[in-house]
mmCIF file of C-alpha atoms in Angstrom:
data_model
loop_
_atom_site.group_PDB
_atom_site.id
_atom_site.type_symbol
_atom_site.label_atom_id
_atom_site.label_comp_id
_atom_site.label_asym_id
_atom_site.label_seq_id
_atom_site.Cartn_x
_atom_site.Cartn_y
_atom_site.Cartn_z
ATOM 1 C CA UNK A 14 -15.995 56.628 -105.805
ATOM 2 C CA UNK A 15 -14.267 59.694 -107.207
ATOM 3 C CA UNK A 16 -11.645 61.848 -105.586
ATOM 4 C CA UNK A 17 -12.389 63.083 -102.053
ATOM 5 C CA UNK A 18 -13.452 66.580 -101.051
ATOM 6 C CA UNK A 19 -11.175 68.205 -98.472
ATOM 7 C CA UNK A 20 -12.324 71.174 -96.380
ATOM 8 C CA UNK A 21 -9.775 73.038 -94.279
ATOM 9 C CA UNK A 22 -11.251 74.998 -91.374
ATOM 10 C CA UNK A 23 -8.887 77.756 -90.226
ATOM 11 C CA UNK A 24 -10.854 78.320 -86.990
ATOM 12 C CA UNK A 25 -9.210 81.340 -85.294
ATOM 13 C CA UNK A 26 -5.692 79.955 -85.444
ATOM 14 C CA UNK A 27 -3.083 82.688 -85.635
ATOM 15 C CA UNK A 28 -1.354 80.879 -88.501
ATOM 16 C CA UNK A 29 -4.519 81.211 -90.593
ATOM 17 C CA UNK A 30 -5.214 84.856 -89.825
ATOM 18 C CA UNK A 31 -4.710 87.785 -92.217
ATOM 19 C CA UNK A 32 -1.961 87.177 -94.755
ATOM 20 C CA UNK A 33 -1.459 83.735 -93.254
ATOM 21 C CA UNK A 34 -4.927 82.828 -94.496
ATOM 22 C CA UNK A 35 -3.845 83.650 -98.039
ATOM 23 C CA UNK A 36 -0.590 81.703 -97.809
ATOM 24 C CA UNK A 37 -2.344 78.570 -96.584
ATOM 25 C CA UNK A 38 -4.916 78.945 -99.360
ATOM 26 C CA UNK A 39 -2.085 79.134 -101.903
ATOM 27 C CA UNK A 40 -0.680 75.880 -100.530
ATOM 28 C CA UNK A 41 -4.125 74.292 -100.849
ATOM 29 C CA UNK A 42 -4.469 75.492 -104.435
ATOM 30 C CA UNK A 43 -1.037 74.118 -105.397
ATOM 31 C CA UNK A 44 -1.821 70.681 -103.964
ATOM 32 C CA UNK A 45 -5.280 70.708 -105.505
ATOM 33 C CA UNK A 46 -3.898 71.504 -108.947
ATOM 34 C CA UNK A 47 -1.231 68.804 -108.693
ATOM 35 C CA UNK A 48 -3.625 66.111 -107.454
ATOM 36 C CA UNK A 49 -6.973 66.996 -109.018
ATOM 37 C CA UNK A 50 -8.549 66.844 -105.545
ATOM 38 C CA UNK A 51 -10.950 69.663 -104.631
ATOM 39 C CA UNK A 52 -9.711 71.497 -101.541
ATOM 40 C CA UNK A 53 -11.820 74.227 -99.949
ATOM 41 C CA UNK A 54 -10.837 76.595 -97.158
ATOM 42 C CA UNK A 55 -12.917 78.175 -94.389
ATOM 43 C CA UNK A 56 -11.057 81.251 -93.122
ATOM 44 C CA UNK A 57 -12.285 83.695 -90.518
ATOM 45 C CA UNK A 58 -15.034 86.013 -91.733
ATOM 46 C CA UNK A 59 -12.875 89.140 -92.207
ATOM 47 C CA UNK A 60 -10.489 87.090 -94.359
ATOM 48 C CA UNK A 61 -13.069 85.662 -96.783
ATOM 49 C CA UNK A 62 -12.757 88.541 -99.244
ATOM 50 C CA UNK A 63 -8.964 88.624 -98.970
ATOM 51 C CA UNK A 64 -8.597 84.900 -99.668
ATOM 52 C CA UNK A 65 -11.247 84.747 -102.395
ATOM 53 C CA UNK A 66 -9.714 87.765 -104.155
ATOM 54 C CA UNK A 67 -6.152 86.453 -104.156
ATOM 55 C CA UNK A 68 -6.524 82.690 -104.566
ATOM 56 C CA UNK A 69 -8.802 80.836 -106.961
ATOM 57 C CA UNK A 70 -10.240 78.012 -104.879
ATOM 58 C CA UNK A 71 -13.524 77.341 -103.041
ATOM 59 C CA UNK A 72 -13.902 79.542 -99.955
ATOM 60 C CA UNK A 73 -16.416 78.663 -97.247
ATOM 61 C CA UNK A 74 -17.668 80.688 -94.312
ATOM 62 C CA UNK A 75 -17.269 79.159 -90.855
ATOM 63 C CA UNK A 76 -20.864 80.073 -89.986
ATOM 64 C CA UNK A 77 -24.058 81.531 -91.421
ATOM 65 C CA UNK A 78 -27.113 82.860 -89.617
ATOM 66 C CA UNK A 79 -30.613 82.190 -90.855
ATOM 67 C CA UNK A 80 -31.475 85.859 -91.211
ATOM 68 C CA UNK A 81 -32.210 88.283 -94.024
ATOM 69 C CA UNK A 82 -31.457 91.927 -94.585
ATOM 70 C CA UNK A 83 -32.520 94.190 -91.758
ATOM 71 C CA UNK A 84 -32.056 94.743 -88.038
ATOM 72 C CA UNK A 85 -29.712 91.857 -87.213
ATOM 73 C CA UNK A 86 -26.627 93.468 -85.683
ATOM 74 C CA UNK A 87 -23.726 91.060 -85.291
ATOM 75 C CA UNK A 88 -25.290 88.311 -87.399
ATOM 76 C CA UNK A 89 -23.810 86.788 -90.542
ATOM 77 C CA UNK A 90 -25.900 87.484 -93.646
ATOM 78 C CA UNK A 91 -25.763 85.071 -96.581
ATOM 79 C CA UNK A 92 -25.615 87.746 -99.270
ATOM 80 C CA UNK A 93 -22.706 89.414 -97.497
ATOM 81 C CA UNK A 94 -20.505 86.324 -97.438
ATOM 82 C CA UNK A 95 -21.455 85.398 -100.999
ATOM 83 C CA UNK A 96 -20.608 88.883 -102.247
ATOM 84 C CA UNK A 97 -17.292 88.594 -100.365
ATOM 85 C CA UNK A 98 -16.460 85.527 -102.444
ATOM 86 C CA UNK A 99 -17.671 82.570 -100.382
ATOM 87 C CA UNK A 100 -19.219 79.637 -102.244
ATOM 88 C CA UNK A 101 -20.351 77.699 -99.189
ATOM 89 C CA UNK A 102 -20.632 77.602 -95.423
ATOM 90 C CA UNK A 103 -20.236 75.406 -92.391
ATOM 91 C CA UNK A 104 -23.338 75.135 -90.209
ATOM 92 C CA UNK A 105 -23.485 73.920 -86.592
ATOM 93 C CA UNK A 106 -19.793 73.306 -86.005
ATOM 94 C CA UNK A 107 -19.265 71.893 -82.503
ATOM 95 C CA UNK A 108 -17.606 75.193 -81.561
ATOM 96 C CA UNK A 109 -20.627 77.137 -82.868
ATOM 97 C CA UNK A 110 -23.597 74.974 -81.913
ATOM 98 C CA UNK A 111 -27.111 75.748 -83.110
ATOM 99 C CA UNK A 112 -30.585 74.493 -82.281
ATOM 100 C CA UNK A 113 -32.375 72.363 -84.862
ATOM 101 C CA UNK A 114 -34.551 75.338 -85.800
ATOM 102 C CA UNK A 115 -31.460 77.521 -86.251
ATOM 103 C CA UNK A 116 -29.767 74.835 -88.362
ATOM 104 C CA UNK A 117 -32.808 74.674 -90.603
ATOM 105 C CA UNK A 118 -32.921 78.475 -90.909
ATOM 106 C CA UNK A 119 -29.197 78.673 -91.712
ATOM 107 C CA UNK A 120 -29.551 75.971 -94.347
ATOM 108 C CA UNK A 121 -32.502 77.793 -95.886
ATOM 109 C CA UNK A 122 -30.387 80.946 -96.076
ATOM 110 C CA UNK A 123 -27.513 79.023 -97.669
ATOM 111 C CA UNK A 124 -29.804 77.614 -100.328
ATOM 112 C CA UNK A 125 -31.398 81.007 -100.962
ATOM 113 C CA UNK A 126 -28.017 82.517 -101.819
ATOM 114 C CA UNK A 127 -26.679 79.505 -103.707
ATOM 115 C CA UNK A 128 -24.115 78.535 -101.077
ATOM 116 C CA UNK A 129 -22.926 74.963 -100.651
ATOM 117 C CA UNK A 130 -23.739 73.674 -97.174
ATOM 118 C CA UNK A 131 -21.932 71.464 -94.675
ATOM 119 C CA UNK A 132 -23.895 70.650 -91.522
ATOM 120 C CA UNK A 133 -21.626 69.385 -88.743
ATOM 121 C CA UNK A 134 -22.928 66.611 -86.479
ATOM 122 C CA UNK A 135 -21.626 64.654 -83.500
ATOM 123 C CA UNK A 136 -23.350 61.259 -83.633
ATOM 124 C CA UNK A 137 -25.409 59.014 -85.896
ATOM 125 C CA UNK A 138 -28.882 60.276 -84.843
ATOM 126 C CA UNK A 139 -27.941 63.948 -85.373
ATOM 127 C CA UNK A 140 -26.350 63.022 -88.690
ATOM 128 C CA UNK A 141 -29.601 61.383 -89.769
ATOM 129 C CA UNK A 142 -31.598 64.431 -88.662
ATOM 130 C CA UNK A 143 -29.250 66.750 -90.549
ATOM 131 C CA UNK A 144 -29.447 64.635 -93.703
ATOM 132 C CA UNK A 145 -33.252 64.911 -93.623
ATOM 133 C CA UNK A 146 -32.887 68.685 -94.056
ATOM 134 C CA UNK A 147 -31.114 68.192 -97.384
ATOM 135 C CA UNK A 148 -27.702 69.894 -97.116
ATOM 136 C CA UNK A 149 -24.950 69.195 -99.627
ATOM 137 C CA UNK A 150 -22.809 67.543 -96.952
ATOM 138 C CA UNK A 151 -22.917 66.388 -93.363
ATOM 139 C CA UNK A 152 -19.629 66.228 -91.459
ATOM 140 C CA UNK A 153 -19.483 63.794 -88.566
ATOM 141 C CA UNK A 154 -17.191 65.132 -85.816
ATOM 142 C CA UNK A 155 -17.326 63.795 -82.242
ATOM 143 C CA UNK A 156 -16.313 66.924 -80.269
ATOM 144 C CA UNK A 157 -14.096 65.042 -77.831
ATOM 145 C CA UNK A 158 -11.779 64.121 -80.711
ATOM 146 C CA UNK A 159 -11.539 67.546 -82.336
ATOM 147 C CA UNK A 160 -7.962 68.823 -82.102
ATOM 148 C CA UNK A 161 -6.909 65.651 -80.285
ATOM 149 C CA UNK A 162 -4.744 64.226 -83.038
ATOM 150 C CA UNK A 163 -6.749 61.001 -82.660
ATOM 151 C CA UNK A 164 -8.749 60.463 -85.872
ATOM 152 C CA UNK A 165 -12.403 59.535 -85.532
ATOM 153 C CA UNK A 166 -11.879 57.009 -88.326
ATOM 154 C CA UNK A 167 -9.709 55.010 -85.922
ATOM 155 C CA UNK A 168 -11.085 55.934 -82.489
ATOM 156 C CA UNK A 169 -14.743 55.369 -83.401
ATOM 157 C CA UNK A 170 -15.065 53.909 -86.910
ATOM 158 C CA UNK A 171 -18.642 52.790 -86.254
ATOM 159 C CA UNK A 172 -19.827 56.384 -85.948
ATOM 160 C CA UNK A 173 -18.516 57.050 -89.459
ATOM 161 C CA UNK A 174 -19.842 53.895 -91.096
ATOM 162 C CA UNK A 175 -23.120 54.265 -89.176
ATOM 163 C CA UNK A 176 -23.493 57.839 -90.370
ATOM 164 C CA UNK A 177 -22.830 56.805 -93.960
ATOM 165 C CA UNK A 178 -25.498 54.110 -93.720
ATOM 166 C CA UNK A 179 -28.025 56.417 -92.055
ATOM 167 C CA UNK A 180 -27.570 59.157 -94.631
ATOM 168 C CA UNK A 181 -27.869 56.717 -97.541
ATOM 169 C CA UNK A 182 -31.264 55.600 -96.226
ATOM 170 C CA UNK A 183 -32.569 59.128 -95.758
ATOM 171 C CA UNK A 184 -31.155 61.094 -98.688
ATOM 172 C CA UNK A 185 -28.618 59.511 -101.011
ATOM 173 C CA UNK A 186 -27.825 62.926 -102.519
ATOM 174 C CA UNK A 187 -26.224 64.092 -99.250
ATOM 175 C CA UNK A 188 -22.509 63.368 -99.004
ATOM 176 C CA UNK A 189 -20.726 62.456 -95.771
ATOM 177 C CA UNK A 190 -17.481 64.049 -94.622
ATOM 178 C CA UNK A 191 -15.407 62.759 -91.740
ATOM 179 C CA UNK A 192 -13.840 65.129 -89.233
ATOM 180 C CA UNK A 193 -12.058 65.260 -85.864
ATOM 181 C CA UNK A 194 -8.402 64.363 -85.511
ATOM 182 C CA UNK A 195 -7.737 63.997 -89.249
ATOM 183 C CA UNK A 196 -4.188 64.997 -90.196
ATOM 184 C CA UNK A 197 -2.301 62.198 -91.971
ATOM 185 C CA UNK A 198 -2.624 60.101 -95.081
ATOM 186 C CA UNK A 199 -3.662 57.058 -93.063
ATOM 187 C CA UNK A 200 -6.503 59.081 -91.518
ATOM 188 C CA UNK A 201 -7.923 60.147 -94.871
ATOM 189 C CA UNK A 202 -7.562 56.642 -96.293
ATOM 190 C CA UNK A 203 -9.396 55.151 -93.303
ATOM 191 C CA UNK A 204 -12.178 57.744 -93.584
ATOM 192 C CA UNK A 205 -12.687 56.941 -97.261
ATOM 193 C CA UNK A 206 -12.619 53.196 -96.631
ATOM 194 C CA UNK A 207 -15.443 53.672 -94.114
ATOM 195 C CA UNK A 208 -17.580 55.217 -96.845
ATOM 196 C CA UNK A 209 -17.102 58.952 -96.350
ATOM 197 C CA UNK A 210 -16.521 61.147 -99.382
ATOM 198 C CA UNK A 211 -14.012 63.507 -97.879
ATOM 199 C CA UNK A 212 -12.791 65.147 -94.702
ATOM 200 C CA UNK A 213 -13.157 68.320 -92.666
ATOM 201 C CA UNK A 214 -9.938 69.118 -90.833
ATOM 202 C CA UNK A 215 -8.119 72.008 -89.185
ATOM 203 C CA UNK A 216 -5.108 72.094 -86.867
ATOM 204 C CA UNK A 217 -3.157 69.265 -88.507
ATOM 205 C CA UNK A 218 -2.729 71.445 -91.599
ATOM 206 C CA UNK A 219 -3.253 75.035 -90.436
ATOM 207 C CA UNK A 220 -0.770 74.748 -87.566
ATOM 208 C CA UNK A 221 1.757 72.637 -89.474
ATOM 209 C CA UNK A 222 5.238 74.087 -89.988
ATOM 210 C CA UNK A 223 4.760 73.427 -93.726
ATOM 211 C CA UNK A 224 1.045 73.276 -94.642
ATOM 212 C CA UNK A 225 1.764 72.257 -98.237
ATOM 213 C CA UNK A 226 3.874 69.297 -97.130
ATOM 214 C CA UNK A 227 1.195 68.343 -94.597
ATOM 215 C CA UNK A 228 -1.453 68.407 -97.346
ATOM 216 C CA UNK A 229 0.726 66.308 -99.628
ATOM 217 C CA UNK A 230 1.086 63.748 -96.842
ATOM 218 C CA UNK A 231 -2.685 63.805 -96.276
ATOM 219 C CA UNK A 232 -3.491 62.817 -99.861
ATOM 220 C CA UNK A 233 -0.621 60.398 -100.522
ATOM 221 C CA UNK A 234 -2.768 57.253 -100.106
ATOM 222 C CA UNK A 235 -5.683 58.437 -102.256
#
């Protein structure tokens, strides 16, 4: 297995808003360059252009709607986020749940505009269903552990290993990320040992007093 893929979701944390979004992205870029590990960021929508313009690293949207150009007030259009500098998108995060039909439509839109896709799931059956749609990644995140500081890789390792096994049977091209409660080097190491190929994380880095130091701690056992 190669180096992991790390995705940092800023959510709507104050620390990752406006200029803060840029500063955290700079910390991610510095750690990525030093380690060779790919680190992507998912800032709030209004900050995508700001971050992508000022820092050279992969920028993801936190959401994408399965719509095209036209009368879709308030929706998120794939061409718009791509033109703003995004290279990928989260789909179906537990804080932005979608129906299966909506997930499929969002994924279709991501593919249409050449955006990398991460479908978030909360258990093994939904992970298997998501993998059947053919995204680039699925990210397994039990919602009760998100923001808890308790890593899923320790609280419920079977859901990670089970997801890895399920995805491998359905579509071996889909990669599995581990999320929920990830913040320390031990958490990332455990996630990788369970077969995942990276992590999706948020508060442990975004809300840290020193995000760069927190990222360096995260990757120290890789």
